[in-house]
Amino acid sequence: MRRRLKEAVRLHVGFAMQPGHDYVVVARRDCLTASFKELSAELKARVESKPKHRRSSHGRPRNV
């Protein structure tokens, strides 16, 4: 399961990952029976639909 997820991330959602950030992918039991195509499509859809975090303008400066 871990190898399949890593390969799906490498092939289909690596574009959305930023250098210097850590990402956690939690596998559920459904991953065991899903085809690689289904697994990749679901992973890609979830990454693309994830809202991007926006820092508030009155917070701590980024360079601190």
PDB file of C-alpha atoms in Angstrom:
ATOM      1  CA  MET A   1       0.000   0.000   0.000  1.00  0.00           C
ATOM      2  CA  ARG A   2       2.805   2.420   0.885  1.00  0.00           C
ATOM      3  CA  ARG A   3       4.633   1.811  -2.391  1.00  0.00           C
ATOM      4  CA  ARG A   4       1.467   2.339  -4.422  1.00  0.00           C
ATOM      5  CA  LEU A   5       0.719   5.626  -2.640  1.00  0.00           C
ATOM      6  CA  LYS A   6       4.284   6.881  -3.044  1.00  0.00           C
ATOM      7  CA  GLU A   7       4.196   6.123  -6.755  1.00  0.00           C
ATOM      8  CA  ALA A   8       0.793   7.796  -7.170  1.00  0.00           C
ATOM      9  CA  VAL A   9       2.133  10.909  -5.443  1.00  0.00           C
ATOM     10  CA  ARG A  10       5.276  10.898  -7.572  1.00  0.00           C
ATOM     11  CA  LEU A  11       3.365  10.549 -10.840  1.00  0.00           C
ATOM     12  CA  HIS A  12       0.243  12.605 -10.226  1.00  0.00           C
ATOM     13  CA  VAL A  13       0.482  15.105  -7.376  1.00  0.00           C
ATOM     14  CA  GLY A  14       4.148  15.958  -7.015  1.00  0.00           C
ATOM     15  CA  PHE A  15       3.409  19.168  -8.967  1.00  0.00           C
ATOM     16  CA  ALA A  16       1.371  20.526  -6.062  1.00  0.00           C
ATOM     17  CA  MET A  17       4.012  19.917  -3.402  1.00  0.00           C
ATOM     18  CA  GLN A  18       6.325  22.724  -2.401  1.00  0.00           C
ATOM     19  CA  PRO A  19      10.000  22.192  -1.526  1.00  0.00           C
ATOM     20  CA  GLY A  20      10.753  22.521   2.178  1.00  0.00           C
ATOM     21  CA  HIS A  21       7.292  21.333   3.270  1.00  0.00           C
ATOM     22  CA  ASP A  22       6.295  18.012   4.797  1.00  0.00           C
ATOM     23  CA  TYR A  23       3.185  16.205   3.598  1.00  0.00           C
ATOM     24  CA  VAL A  24       1.284  13.407   5.285  1.00  0.00           C
ATOM     25  CA  VAL A  25      -0.837  10.963   3.294  1.00  0.00           C
ATOM     26  CA  VAL A  26      -3.032   8.732   5.419  1.00  0.00           C
ATOM     27  CA  ALA A  27      -3.963   5.448   3.784  1.00  0.00           C
ATOM     28  CA  ARG A  28      -7.294   3.845   4.582  1.00  0.00           C
ATOM     29  CA  ARG A  29      -8.236   0.218   4.111  1.00  0.00           C
ATOM     30  CA  ASP A  30      -9.995   1.034   0.806  1.00  0.00           C
ATOM     31  CA  CYS A  31      -6.545   1.552  -0.744  1.00  0.00           C
ATOM     32  CA  LEU A  32      -5.973  -2.185  -0.610  1.00  0.00           C
ATOM     33  CA  THR A  33      -8.743  -2.974  -3.081  1.00  0.00           C
ATOM     34  CA  ALA A  34      -8.645   0.144  -5.281  1.00  0.00           C
ATOM     35  CA  SER A  35      -6.958  -0.048  -8.669  1.00  0.00           C
ATOM     36  CA  PHE A  36      -3.892   2.129  -9.182  1.00  0.00           C
ATOM     37  CA  LYS A  37      -5.893   4.294 -11.583  1.00  0.00           C
ATOM     38  CA  GLU A  38      -8.643   4.849  -8.967  1.00  0.00           C
ATOM     39  CA  LEU A  39      -6.078   5.501  -6.239  1.00  0.00           C
ATOM     40  CA  SER A  40      -4.226   8.058  -8.367  1.00  0.00           C
ATOM     41  CA  ALA A  41      -7.409   9.829  -9.466  1.00  0.00           C
ATOM     42  CA  GLU A  42      -8.727  10.125  -5.907  1.00  0.00           C
ATOM     43  CA  LEU A  43      -5.407  11.390  -4.582  1.00  0.00           C
ATOM     44  CA  LYS A  44      -5.140  13.968  -7.363  1.00  0.00           C
ATOM     45  CA  ALA A  45      -8.720  15.147  -6.821  1.00  0.00           C
ATOM     46  CA  ARG A  46      -8.152  15.608  -3.098  1.00  0.00           C
ATOM     47  CA  VAL A  47      -4.933  17.545  -3.562  1.00  0.00           C
ATOM     48  CA  GLU A  48      -6.422  19.808  -6.232  1.00  0.00           C
ATOM     49  CA  SER A  49      -9.560  20.542  -4.190  1.00  0.00           C
ATOM     50  CA  LYS A  50      -7.624  21.387  -1.027  1.00  0.00           C
ATOM     51  CA  PRO A  51      -7.932  25.142  -0.315  1.00  0.00           C
ATOM     52  CA  LYS A  52      -4.587  26.921  -0.140  1.00  0.00           C
ATOM     53  CA  HIS A  53      -3.595  28.446   3.191  1.00  0.00           C
ATOM     54  CA  ARG A  54      -3.438  32.239   3.243  1.00  0.00           C
ATOM     55  CA  ARG A  55      -1.475  34.061   5.881  1.00  0.00           C
ATOM     56  CA  SER A  56      -3.276  36.987   7.530  1.00  0.00           C
ATOM     57  CA  SER A  57      -1.757  40.421   6.949  1.00  0.00           C
ATOM     58  CA  HIS A  58      -1.620  41.257  10.647  1.00  0.00           C
ATOM     59  CA  GLY A  59       0.214  38.184  11.833  1.00  0.00           C
ATOM     60  CA  ARG A  60       3.833  37.486  12.546  1.00  0.00           C
ATOM     61  CA  PRO A  61       6.224  38.394   9.692  1.00  0.00           C
ATOM     62  CA  ARG A  62       7.280  35.441   7.511  1.00  0.00           C
ATOM     63  CA  ASN A  63      11.023  35.993   7.985  1.00  0.00           C
ATOM     64  CA  VAL A  64      10.947  35.610  11.770  1.00  0.00           C
TER      65      VAL A  64
END
